[in-house]
Amino acid sequence: MNLMIDDMNINYDFRGEENGGDTLVVLLHGWGSNIKLFDNLMNVIAQKYPVTALDMPGFGLSDEQSEPWDVGQYTDFVIKFVEKFDYKKVILLGHSFGGRVIIKMLTQREIPFEVPRIIMVDAAGIKPKKTFKQKFRQRVYKIGKWFYNLSFVKKLSPQGIDKWRKKFGSADYNDASEIMKATLVKTVNEDLTEYISKITADALLIWGENDTATPLSDGQLMEKLIKNSGLVILKNAGHYSFLEQQYTFNAVIKSYLKIS
């Protein structure tokens, strides 16, 4: 399915009865991901609720935005998307980057619908403290970047700076377009920790115990900061806990959303 929002063609999926009650469940994917990973989960939720998921701009089959975005711009866009369906109540589920959008939406935006519940899955938003090794690596990268940007070095090695960036960049960074590389930098570097305690919605937190991208300590901190929250830890699962322990994850979701 497709929608035009702000002159961008947005790919999305919708399941369940379109007029099935007053509550819509919205699924927000992680960085570098898309709605395909939510296929099984959407079928589970659609047993009781209408549910939708979108490829956010720059991901999946949706158009890329014309300039680098920060978390706030993604948040505003998701609000516009949700408004297209005209539901009074919305339950938000966010995986990884999707969690950033939820935090921003519930604490920094006026929204035209009620959000009684949220589900945060291996959610991002807490900026990790850099280890000595990471700080050293960052310093080396900055020195190399300065060197390859010198005019005489550019003439001798015009591709040098790109090769240097690829050597030090993450897979997500290296695989992205120029706009999405700049977007990644703007979103990852924003620490949302101070806003998390402002969330008043009932919150279910689900984390893989072996998550290295957004470690379990992030989930434990969120549980402390969000007044009405509970943390479920999935054994033998990493950052994609909803796929790695799909049966258990689905059982938790069914229980929380009272899906028989």
Short mmCIF file of C-alpha atoms in Angstrom, two decimals:
data_model
loop_
_atom_site.label_atom_id
_atom_site.label_comp_id
_atom_site.label_asym_id
_atom_site.label_seq_id
_atom_site.Cartn_x
_atom_site.Cartn_y
_atom_site.Cartn_z
CA MET A 1 0.00 0.00 0.00
CA ASN A 2 1.12 3.57 -0.60
CA LEU A 3 0.37 7.04 0.73
CA MET A 4 1.62 10.43 -0.41
CA ILE A 5 2.78 12.54 2.53
CA ASP A 6 4.78 15.75 2.04
CA ASP A 7 5.36 14.83 -1.62
CA MET A 8 6.92 11.51 -0.63
CA ASN A 9 5.57 8.11 -1.61
CA ILE A 10 5.34 6.10 1.61
CA ASN A 11 5.06 2.33 1.69
CA TYR A 12 2.92 0.89 4.47
CA ASP A 13 0.88 -2.14 5.51
CA PHE A 14 -2.49 -2.26 7.23
CA ARG A 15 -4.20 -5.33 8.68
CA GLY A 16 -7.36 -5.98 10.63
CA GLU A 17 -10.71 -4.24 10.38
CA GLU A 18 -10.19 -0.63 9.34
CA ASN A 19 -13.11 0.48 11.52
CA GLY A 20 -12.47 -2.05 14.27
CA GLY A 21 -12.91 0.04 17.40
CA ASP A 22 -11.28 3.32 18.38
CA THR A 23 -7.71 2.06 18.91
CA LEU A 24 -5.00 1.63 16.26
CA VAL A 25 -1.66 -0.10 16.83
CA VAL A 26 1.28 1.51 15.00
CA LEU A 27 4.59 -0.32 14.55
CA LEU A 28 7.81 1.67 14.06
CA HIS A 29 10.86 -0.14 12.71
CA GLY A 30 14.52 0.30 13.57
CA TRP A 31 17.35 1.94 11.65
CA GLY A 32 18.13 0.24 8.35
CA SER A 33 15.04 -1.94 8.69
CA ASN A 34 11.58 -2.03 7.12
CA ILE A 35 8.05 -3.32 7.66
CA LYS A 36 8.80 -6.80 6.32
CA LEU A 37 10.23 -7.77 9.70
CA PHE A 38 6.84 -7.05 11.30
CA ASP A 39 4.92 -9.50 9.10
CA ASN A 40 4.30 -12.15 11.76
CA LEU A 41 3.70 -9.62 14.53
CA MET A 42 1.08 -7.78 12.48
CA ASN A 43 -0.88 -11.00 12.02
CA VAL A 44 -0.83 -11.57 15.78
CA ILE A 45 -2.02 -8.07 16.65
CA ALA A 46 -4.62 -8.00 13.86
CA GLN A 47 -6.54 -10.74 15.70
CA LYS A 48 -7.88 -7.97 17.95
CA TYR A 49 -6.71 -4.55 16.74
CA PRO A 50 -6.34 -2.76 13.42
CA VAL A 51 -2.57 -2.46 12.99
CA THR A 52 -0.35 -0.55 10.60
CA ALA A 53 3.37 -0.16 9.95
CA LEU A 54 5.22 2.18 7.61
CA ASP A 55 8.61 2.27 5.96
CA MET A 56 9.83 5.59 7.32
CA PRO A 57 11.35 8.01 4.76
CA GLY A 58 14.72 6.74 3.56
CA PHE A 59 13.97 3.11 4.44
CA GLY A 60 12.40 0.13 2.73
CA LEU A 61 10.24 1.05 -0.25
CA SER A 62 9.48 4.61 0.86
CA ASP A 63 11.00 7.68 -0.77
CA GLU A 64 14.03 9.33 0.75
CA GLN A 65 13.67 12.81 2.20
CA SER A 66 15.41 15.67 0.36
CA GLU A 67 17.66 16.64 3.31
CA PRO A 68 19.11 15.05 6.45
CA TRP A 69 16.54 14.67 9.24
CA ASP A 70 16.82 14.56 13.00
CA VAL A 71 14.59 12.54 15.35
CA GLY A 72 12.12 15.42 15.66
CA GLN A 73 11.49 15.50 11.92
CA TYR A 74 10.83 11.75 11.84
CA THR A 75 8.50 12.21 14.81
CA ASP A 76 6.51 14.93 13.07
CA PHE A 77 6.27 12.77 9.97
CA VAL A 78 4.98 9.74 11.88
CA ILE A 79 2.33 11.92 13.51
CA LYS A 80 1.16 13.01 10.04
CA PHE A 81 1.05 9.36 8.98
CA VAL A 82 -1.02 8.30 12.00
CA GLU A 83 -3.45 11.18 11.44
CA LYS A 84 -4.34 9.70 8.05
CA PHE A 85 -6.22 6.90 9.83
CA ASP A 86 -8.32 9.08 12.17
CA TYR A 87 -8.24 6.97 15.35
CA LYS A 88 -8.78 8.48 18.80
CA LYS A 89 -6.37 6.14 20.56
CA VAL A 90 -3.03 4.79 19.34
CA ILE A 91 -0.80 2.11 20.84
CA LEU A 92 2.79 2.61 19.69
CA LEU A 93 5.37 -0.16 19.33
CA GLY A 94 8.90 0.88 18.48
CA HIS A 95 11.95 -1.26 17.82
CA SER A 96 15.37 0.36 18.21
CA PHE A 97 15.21 3.67 16.27
CA GLY A 98 11.41 3.45 16.47
CA GLY A 99 11.83 3.82 20.23
CA ARG A 100 13.55 7.17 19.72
CA VAL A 101 10.55 8.41 17.79
CA ILE A 102 8.17 7.29 20.55
CA ILE A 103 10.19 9.05 23.28
CA LYS A 104 10.26 12.27 21.28
CA MET A 105 6.58 12.06 20.38
CA LEU A 106 5.34 11.57 23.94
CA THR A 107 7.56 14.18 25.57
CA GLN A 108 8.31 16.86 22.99
CA ARG A 109 5.20 17.04 20.79
CA GLU A 110 1.52 17.99 20.97
CA ILE A 111 -0.27 15.04 19.42
CA PRO A 112 -3.87 14.90 18.16
CA PHE A 113 -4.58 11.41 19.54
CA GLU A 114 -4.32 9.63 22.87
CA VAL A 115 -1.48 7.16 23.50
CA PRO A 116 -2.54 4.99 26.46
CA ARG A 117 0.15 2.36 25.96
CA ILE A 118 3.56 1.96 24.39
CA ILE A 119 5.76 -1.05 23.71
CA MET A 120 9.50 -0.43 23.50
CA VAL A 121 11.53 -3.27 21.97
CA ASP A 122 15.32 -3.04 22.33
CA ALA A 123 14.70 0.68 22.04
CA ALA A 124 17.30 3.36 21.32
CA GLY A 125 17.44 6.79 22.92
CA ILE A 126 20.05 6.47 25.63
CA LYS A 127 23.45 7.63 24.39
CA PRO A 128 26.13 5.19 25.56
CA LYS A 129 29.26 6.36 27.29
CA LYS A 130 32.28 5.90 25.05
CA THR A 131 34.98 3.48 26.15
CA PHE A 132 38.64 4.47 26.00
CA LYS A 133 39.00 2.36 22.85
CA GLN A 134 36.08 4.14 21.17
CA LYS A 135 37.42 7.56 22.15
CA PHE A 136 40.85 6.66 20.78
CA ARG A 137 39.33 5.36 17.54
CA GLN A 138 37.28 8.55 17.16
CA ARG A 139 40.41 10.65 17.70
CA VAL A 140 42.33 8.71 15.06
CA TYR A 141 39.42 9.14 12.64
CA LYS A 142 39.34 12.92 13.16
CA ILE A 143 43.09 13.19 12.60
CA GLY A 144 42.83 11.16 9.40
CA LYS A 145 39.86 13.21 8.22
CA TRP A 146 41.87 16.42 8.77
CA PHE A 147 44.84 14.96 6.87
CA TYR A 148 42.84 13.75 3.84
CA ASN A 149 41.10 17.13 3.60
CA LEU A 150 44.40 18.96 3.09
CA SER A 151 44.46 20.41 -0.43
CA PHE A 152 47.66 18.69 -1.56
CA VAL A 153 46.49 15.33 -0.16
CA LYS A 154 43.16 15.69 -1.99
CA LYS A 155 45.08 16.13 -5.25
CA LEU A 156 47.26 13.09 -4.60
CA SER A 157 44.46 10.91 -3.26
CA PRO A 158 40.99 12.26 -4.19
CA GLN A 159 39.31 9.06 -2.93
CA GLY A 160 41.32 8.97 0.27
CA ILE A 161 38.73 10.59 2.51
CA ASP A 162 35.99 8.20 1.33
CA LYS A 163 38.19 5.17 1.97
CA TRP A 164 39.05 6.54 5.43
CA ARG A 165 35.37 7.00 6.28
CA LYS A 166 34.54 3.46 5.17
CA LYS A 167 37.35 2.08 7.30
CA PHE A 168 35.98 3.73 10.44
CA GLY A 169 32.25 3.89 9.71
CA SER A 170 29.69 1.34 10.89
CA ALA A 171 27.94 -0.97 8.43
CA ASP A 172 24.78 1.16 8.75
CA TYR A 173 26.79 4.28 7.92
CA ASN A 174 28.73 2.80 5.01
CA ASP A 175 25.61 1.29 3.42
CA ALA A 176 23.62 4.54 3.56
CA SER A 177 23.20 7.28 0.96
CA GLU A 178 24.81 10.65 1.66
CA ILE A 179 21.54 12.06 3.02
CA MET A 180 20.97 9.05 5.25
CA LYS A 181 24.58 9.11 6.48
CA ALA A 182 24.04 12.67 7.68
CA THR A 183 20.67 11.63 9.12
CA LEU A 184 22.30 8.79 11.06
CA VAL A 185 24.81 11.18 12.59
CA LYS A 186 22.05 13.62 13.62
CA THR A 187 19.84 10.95 15.17
CA VAL A 188 22.41 8.74 16.90
CA ASN A 189 24.11 11.67 18.59
CA GLU A 190 20.91 12.91 20.25
CA ASP A 191 20.64 11.72 23.86
CA LEU A 192 16.99 11.44 24.91
CA THR A 193 17.63 10.17 28.44
CA GLU A 194 16.41 13.36 30.13
CA TYR A 195 13.00 13.05 28.46
CA ILE A 196 12.24 9.42 29.29
CA SER A 197 10.97 10.14 32.82
CA LYS A 198 8.32 12.45 31.29
CA ILE A 199 6.55 9.50 29.65
CA THR A 200 3.19 8.94 31.38
CA ALA A 201 1.77 6.20 29.15
CA ASP A 202 1.71 2.62 30.40
CA ALA A 203 4.91 1.08 29.02
CA LEU A 204 5.95 -2.48 28.27
CA LEU A 205 9.70 -2.82 27.74
CA ILE A 206 11.00 -5.94 25.99
CA TRP A 207 14.74 -6.58 25.71
CA GLY A 208 17.05 -9.29 24.46
CA GLU A 209 19.47 -10.18 27.26
CA ASN A 210 22.37 -10.29 24.79
CA ASP A 211 21.60 -7.05 22.95
CA THR A 212 24.84 -5.24 22.15
CA ALA A 213 23.38 -2.40 20.05
CA THR A 214 21.05 -1.12 22.79
CA PRO A 215 22.21 -3.08 25.84
CA LEU A 216 19.92 -4.49 28.52
CA SER A 217 21.16 -1.77 30.88
CA ASP A 218 19.26 0.73 28.67
CA GLY A 219 16.04 -1.18 29.25
CA GLN A 220 16.69 -1.38 32.98
CA LEU A 221 17.28 2.38 33.12
CA MET A 222 14.09 3.05 31.15
CA GLU A 223 12.15 0.88 33.60
CA LYS A 224 13.44 3.04 36.46
CA LEU A 225 12.66 6.29 34.65
CA ILE A 226 9.16 5.47 33.34
CA LYS A 227 6.68 5.41 36.22
CA ASN A 228 4.19 2.94 34.75
CA SER A 229 6.49 0.41 33.16
CA GLY A 230 7.58 -3.20 33.29
CA LEU A 231 10.58 -4.92 31.72
CA VAL A 232 10.52 -8.36 30.10
CA ILE A 233 13.93 -9.89 29.38
CA LEU A 234 14.11 -12.47 26.60
CA LYS A 235 16.79 -15.11 27.10
CA ASN A 236 19.13 -16.05 24.26
CA ALA A 237 18.12 -13.01 22.22
CA GLY A 238 19.96 -9.97 20.93
CA HIS A 239 18.91 -6.70 19.32
CA TYR A 240 16.16 -8.33 17.22
CA SER A 241 14.56 -10.10 20.16
CA PHE A 242 11.11 -10.02 18.54
CA LEU A 243 12.46 -12.26 15.77
CA GLU A 244 15.04 -14.30 17.68
CA GLN A 245 12.50 -15.37 20.34
CA GLN A 246 9.38 -14.89 18.27
CA TYR A 247 7.15 -17.40 20.09
CA THR A 248 7.87 -15.97 23.54
CA PHE A 249 7.71 -12.39 22.28
CA ASN A 250 4.31 -12.97 20.69
CA ALA A 251 3.04 -14.57 23.91
CA VAL A 252 4.10 -11.47 25.87
CA ILE A 253 2.37 -9.18 23.36
CA LYS A 254 -0.82 -11.24 23.47
CA SER A 255 -0.86 -11.07 27.25
CA TYR A 256 -0.20 -7.33 27.38
CA LEU A 257 -2.78 -6.44 24.72
CA LYS A 258 -5.24 -9.09 25.95
CA ILE A 259 -5.37 -10.92 22.63
CA SER A 260 -6.98 -14.32 23.09
#
